[in-house]
XYZ file of C-alpha atoms in Angstrom:
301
model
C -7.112 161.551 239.449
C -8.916 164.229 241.275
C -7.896 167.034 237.978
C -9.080 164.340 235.620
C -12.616 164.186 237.219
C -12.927 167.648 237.216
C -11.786 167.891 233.344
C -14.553 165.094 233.013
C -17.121 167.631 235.238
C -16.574 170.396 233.351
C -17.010 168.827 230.154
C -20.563 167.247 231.094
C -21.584 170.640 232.082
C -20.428 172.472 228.906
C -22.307 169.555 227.379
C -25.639 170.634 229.372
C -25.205 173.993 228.826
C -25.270 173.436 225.469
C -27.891 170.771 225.382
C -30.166 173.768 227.042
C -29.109 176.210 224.790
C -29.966 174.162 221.568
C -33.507 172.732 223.514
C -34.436 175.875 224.968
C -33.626 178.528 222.108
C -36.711 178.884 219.868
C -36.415 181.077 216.597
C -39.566 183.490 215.820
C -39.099 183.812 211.825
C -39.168 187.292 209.817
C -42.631 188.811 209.355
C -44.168 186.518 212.007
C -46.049 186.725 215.688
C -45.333 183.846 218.038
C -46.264 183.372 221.144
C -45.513 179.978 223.543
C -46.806 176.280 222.965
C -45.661 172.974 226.282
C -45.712 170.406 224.177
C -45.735 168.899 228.010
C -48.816 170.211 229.111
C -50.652 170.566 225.847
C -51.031 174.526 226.655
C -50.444 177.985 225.257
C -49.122 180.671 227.079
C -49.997 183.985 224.765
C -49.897 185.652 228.218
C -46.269 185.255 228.422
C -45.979 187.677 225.511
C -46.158 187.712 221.833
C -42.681 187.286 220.237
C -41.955 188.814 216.946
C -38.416 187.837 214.704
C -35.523 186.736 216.404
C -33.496 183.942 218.967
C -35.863 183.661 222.217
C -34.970 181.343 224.906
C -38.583 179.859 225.950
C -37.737 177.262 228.299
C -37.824 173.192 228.204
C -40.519 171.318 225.887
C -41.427 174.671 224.883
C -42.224 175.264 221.408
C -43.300 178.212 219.224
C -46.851 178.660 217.305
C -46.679 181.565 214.651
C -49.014 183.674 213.027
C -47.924 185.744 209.547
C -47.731 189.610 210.945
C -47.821 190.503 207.280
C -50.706 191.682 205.237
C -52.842 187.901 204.187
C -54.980 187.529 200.752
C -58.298 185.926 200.793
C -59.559 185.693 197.068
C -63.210 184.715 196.568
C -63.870 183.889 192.378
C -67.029 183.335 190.901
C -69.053 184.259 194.414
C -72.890 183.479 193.104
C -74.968 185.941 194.695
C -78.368 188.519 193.878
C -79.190 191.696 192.790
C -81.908 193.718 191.669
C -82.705 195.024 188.591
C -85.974 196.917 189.332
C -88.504 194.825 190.509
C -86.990 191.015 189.740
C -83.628 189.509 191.601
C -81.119 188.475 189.458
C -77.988 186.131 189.677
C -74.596 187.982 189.521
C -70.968 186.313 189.986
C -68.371 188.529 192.119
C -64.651 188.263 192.139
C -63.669 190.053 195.545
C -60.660 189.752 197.589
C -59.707 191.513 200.618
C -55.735 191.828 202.379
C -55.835 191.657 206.343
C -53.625 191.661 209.557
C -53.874 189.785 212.196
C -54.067 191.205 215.596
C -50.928 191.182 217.579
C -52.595 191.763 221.019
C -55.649 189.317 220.325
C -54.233 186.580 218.283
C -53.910 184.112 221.360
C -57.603 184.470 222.458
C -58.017 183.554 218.553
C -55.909 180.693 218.146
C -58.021 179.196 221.757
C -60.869 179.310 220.153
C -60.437 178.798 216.386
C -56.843 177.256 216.643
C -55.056 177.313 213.217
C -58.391 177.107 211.068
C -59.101 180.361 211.573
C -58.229 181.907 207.877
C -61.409 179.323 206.492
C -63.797 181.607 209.024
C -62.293 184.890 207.899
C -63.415 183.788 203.999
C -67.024 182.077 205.287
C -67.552 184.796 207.009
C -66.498 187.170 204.352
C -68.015 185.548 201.815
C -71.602 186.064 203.755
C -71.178 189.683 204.029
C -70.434 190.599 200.665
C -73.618 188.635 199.593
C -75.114 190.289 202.030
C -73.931 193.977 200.733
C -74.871 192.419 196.890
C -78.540 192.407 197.755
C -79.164 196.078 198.121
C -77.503 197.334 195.393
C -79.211 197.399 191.784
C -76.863 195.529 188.851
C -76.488 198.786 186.579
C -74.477 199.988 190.010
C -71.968 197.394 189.558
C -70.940 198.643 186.127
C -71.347 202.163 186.906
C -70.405 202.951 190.232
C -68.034 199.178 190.821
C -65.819 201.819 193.243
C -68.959 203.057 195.098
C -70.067 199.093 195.427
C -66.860 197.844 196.916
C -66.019 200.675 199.463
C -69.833 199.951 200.885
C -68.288 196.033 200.906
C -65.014 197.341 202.617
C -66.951 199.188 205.213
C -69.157 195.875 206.282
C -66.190 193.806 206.503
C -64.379 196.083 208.688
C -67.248 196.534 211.191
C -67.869 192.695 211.338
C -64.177 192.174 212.327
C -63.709 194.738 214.545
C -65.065 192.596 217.015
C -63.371 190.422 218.591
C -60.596 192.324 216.659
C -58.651 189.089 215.447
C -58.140 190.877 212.445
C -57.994 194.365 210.835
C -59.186 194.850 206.924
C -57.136 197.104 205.152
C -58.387 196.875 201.694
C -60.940 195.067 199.235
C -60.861 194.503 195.900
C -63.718 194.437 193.501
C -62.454 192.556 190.792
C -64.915 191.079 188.198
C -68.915 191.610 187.663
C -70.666 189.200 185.700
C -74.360 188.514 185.320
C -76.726 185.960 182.741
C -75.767 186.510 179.238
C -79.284 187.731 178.504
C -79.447 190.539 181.155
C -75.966 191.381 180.044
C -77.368 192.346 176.593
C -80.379 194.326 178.081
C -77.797 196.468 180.302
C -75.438 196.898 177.248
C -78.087 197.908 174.527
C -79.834 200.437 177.535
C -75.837 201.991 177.814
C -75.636 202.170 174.575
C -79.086 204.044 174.198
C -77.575 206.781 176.616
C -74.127 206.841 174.889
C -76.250 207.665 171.773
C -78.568 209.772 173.717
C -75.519 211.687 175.549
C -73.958 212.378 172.230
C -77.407 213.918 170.261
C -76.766 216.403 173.319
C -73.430 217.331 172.762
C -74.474 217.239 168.861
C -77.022 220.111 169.899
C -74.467 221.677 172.172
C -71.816 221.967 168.972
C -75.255 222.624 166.768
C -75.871 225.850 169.351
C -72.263 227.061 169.868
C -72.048 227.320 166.041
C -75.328 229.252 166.047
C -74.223 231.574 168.615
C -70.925 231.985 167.033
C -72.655 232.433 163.058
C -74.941 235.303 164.802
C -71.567 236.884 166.514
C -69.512 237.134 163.421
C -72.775 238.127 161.220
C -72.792 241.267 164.209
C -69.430 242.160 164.421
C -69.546 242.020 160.156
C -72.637 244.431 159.997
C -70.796 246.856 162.633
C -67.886 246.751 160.915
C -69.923 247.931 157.762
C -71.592 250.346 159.603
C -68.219 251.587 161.036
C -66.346 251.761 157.532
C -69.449 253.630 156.383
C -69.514 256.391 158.701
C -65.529 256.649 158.389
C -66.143 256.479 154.394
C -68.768 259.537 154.674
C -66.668 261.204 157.171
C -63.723 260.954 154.890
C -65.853 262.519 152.208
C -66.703 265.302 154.239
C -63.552 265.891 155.134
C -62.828 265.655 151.506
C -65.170 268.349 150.311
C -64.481 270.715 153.341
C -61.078 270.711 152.101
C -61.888 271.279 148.527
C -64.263 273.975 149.447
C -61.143 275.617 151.644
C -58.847 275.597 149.024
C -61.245 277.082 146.508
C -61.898 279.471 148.848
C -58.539 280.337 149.369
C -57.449 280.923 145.902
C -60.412 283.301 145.695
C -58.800 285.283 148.451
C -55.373 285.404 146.979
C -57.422 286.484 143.995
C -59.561 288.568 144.770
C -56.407 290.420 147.224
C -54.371 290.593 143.948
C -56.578 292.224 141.703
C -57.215 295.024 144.671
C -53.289 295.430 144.845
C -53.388 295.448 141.268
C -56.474 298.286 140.888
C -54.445 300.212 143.492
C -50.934 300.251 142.022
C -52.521 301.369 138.399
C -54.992 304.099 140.233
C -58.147 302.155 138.421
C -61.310 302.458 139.429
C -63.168 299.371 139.256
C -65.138 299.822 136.087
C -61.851 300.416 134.413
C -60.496 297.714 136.559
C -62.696 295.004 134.882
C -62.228 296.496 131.101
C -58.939 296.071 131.854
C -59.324 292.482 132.856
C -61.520 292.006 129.311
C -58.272 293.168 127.727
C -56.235 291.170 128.650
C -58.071 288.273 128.460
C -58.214 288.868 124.688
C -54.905 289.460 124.098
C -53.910 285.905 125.637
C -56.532 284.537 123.768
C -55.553 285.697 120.153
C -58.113 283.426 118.329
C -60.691 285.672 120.781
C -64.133 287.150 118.756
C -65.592 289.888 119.711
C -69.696 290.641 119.197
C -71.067 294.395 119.497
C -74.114 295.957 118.534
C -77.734 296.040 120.684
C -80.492 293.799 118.306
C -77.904 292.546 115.812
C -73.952 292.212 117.027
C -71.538 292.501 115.036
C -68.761 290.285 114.993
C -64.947 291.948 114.920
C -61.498 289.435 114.898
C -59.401 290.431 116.940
């Protein structure tokens, strides 16, 4: 009797034990902060710690209330806001979004005040800013510097929410620019007026560089001439100096033969040159000969 109540004993506390395992063992999911709700009590205890993914035991009637730790999307389409355009304000429609984080160390002071509704103040709040930011920027700037626009937008958005510091902005977005049909035209024909204006520049550039490049080769052609000239006249002078040095070597070998020649026959040089008459007619045996003073006589030799 007494073994059977303690089988029965041991069974209702296994029983318990379990019972307070399965009521007391909350699961925090992946990618979220928790922190502890008493369902009891109606109260949060954030001050017990922020629980990230995993089995927690939290206790009787004790619940868990979650927040995403992952980045969040807010996307705002077709925000209706101003800009200027010189002097007037005109309409212009924004797509923006933005990716945040919530705060792990000051997401149960947010969820007192704002409880769970808290992502619909992030995007009123956001969506005031960027209007905000729209004003002082002129509309051509949204077309032409879009990158410039929404880093200004980032930059507000961050120092709004930086305190309390529920949230930290990472990154903005941007997206789509669009303004009243009829403004649209103006801003298109004035871009394409300087697309047309910016390429009559680079026409000139080209028109320029070709100039330059014309007056360059017409240069280099007339130095070129020049250069072949003075190597043409220099080749002709070398020319004619070598002419002239031949000629006057021949001469020499001449003029040194007939002296060898004059010396080996004992001539002197009157009989040197009759000699040279001589022969000169003998080679040439068609040769005539004319004598006489007033009237010469002919002889055929």
């Amino acid at each position: 009797m007494a073994a059977r109540k303690i089988v029965i004993y041991s069974l209702i506390l296994v029983a318990l034990v379990l019972i307070y395992f399965i009521v007391a063992l909350e699961i925090c999911g992946l990618g979220l902060y928790c922190f502890k709700y008493n369902s009891l009590s109606g109260t949060i205890s954030p001050e017990d710690g922020i629980y990230e993914a995993g089995n927690h035991f939290v206790g009787f009637f004790v619940s868990f209330i979650s927040f995403p730790s992952t980045l969040k999307t807010i996307q705002l389409d077709r925000l209706s806001t101003t800009a200027l355009s010189g002097d007037t304000i005109n309409t212009v429609f924004l797509d923006v979004s933005f990716q945040y984080r919530y705060n792990k160390n000051t997401i149960g002071d947010m969820y007192k005040i704002h409880k769970e509704g808290y992502a619909s103040v992030i995007a009123g709040e956001a969506q005031t800013i960027v209007k905000s930011v729209s004003n002082t920027f002129e509309i051509p700037q949204f077309f032409n510097n879009r990158t410039g626009v929404g880093q200004v937008m980032l930059q507000e958005l961050q120092e709004h929410f930086a305190n309390p510091g529920y949230i930290e902005i990472l990154y903005f977005q941007l997206r789509d620019v669009d303004i009243e049909s009829s403004f649209e035209d103006q801003i298109v024909a004035t871009q394409v007026a300087a697309q047309v204006a910016e390429k009559r520049l680079y026409e000139l550039q080209v028109a320029a560089i070709e100039a330059e490049t014309r007056e360059k080769y017409a240069n280099a052609t007339a130095e070129i001439q020049v250069i072949q000239a003075e190597a043409n006249a220099e080749s002709l002078k070398i020319t004619r100096e070598a002419e002239a040095t031949a000629i006057e070597t021949v001469n020499l070998a001449r003029v040194e033969a007939f002296n060898d020649l004059k010396d080996r026959l004992n001539f002197t040089s009157t009989e040197m040159v009759d000699f040279l008459e001589l022969e000169m007619i003998r080679k040439h045996k068609t040769a005539q000969v004319f004598a006489g003073e007033n009237v010469p006589v002919m002889y055929n030799i």
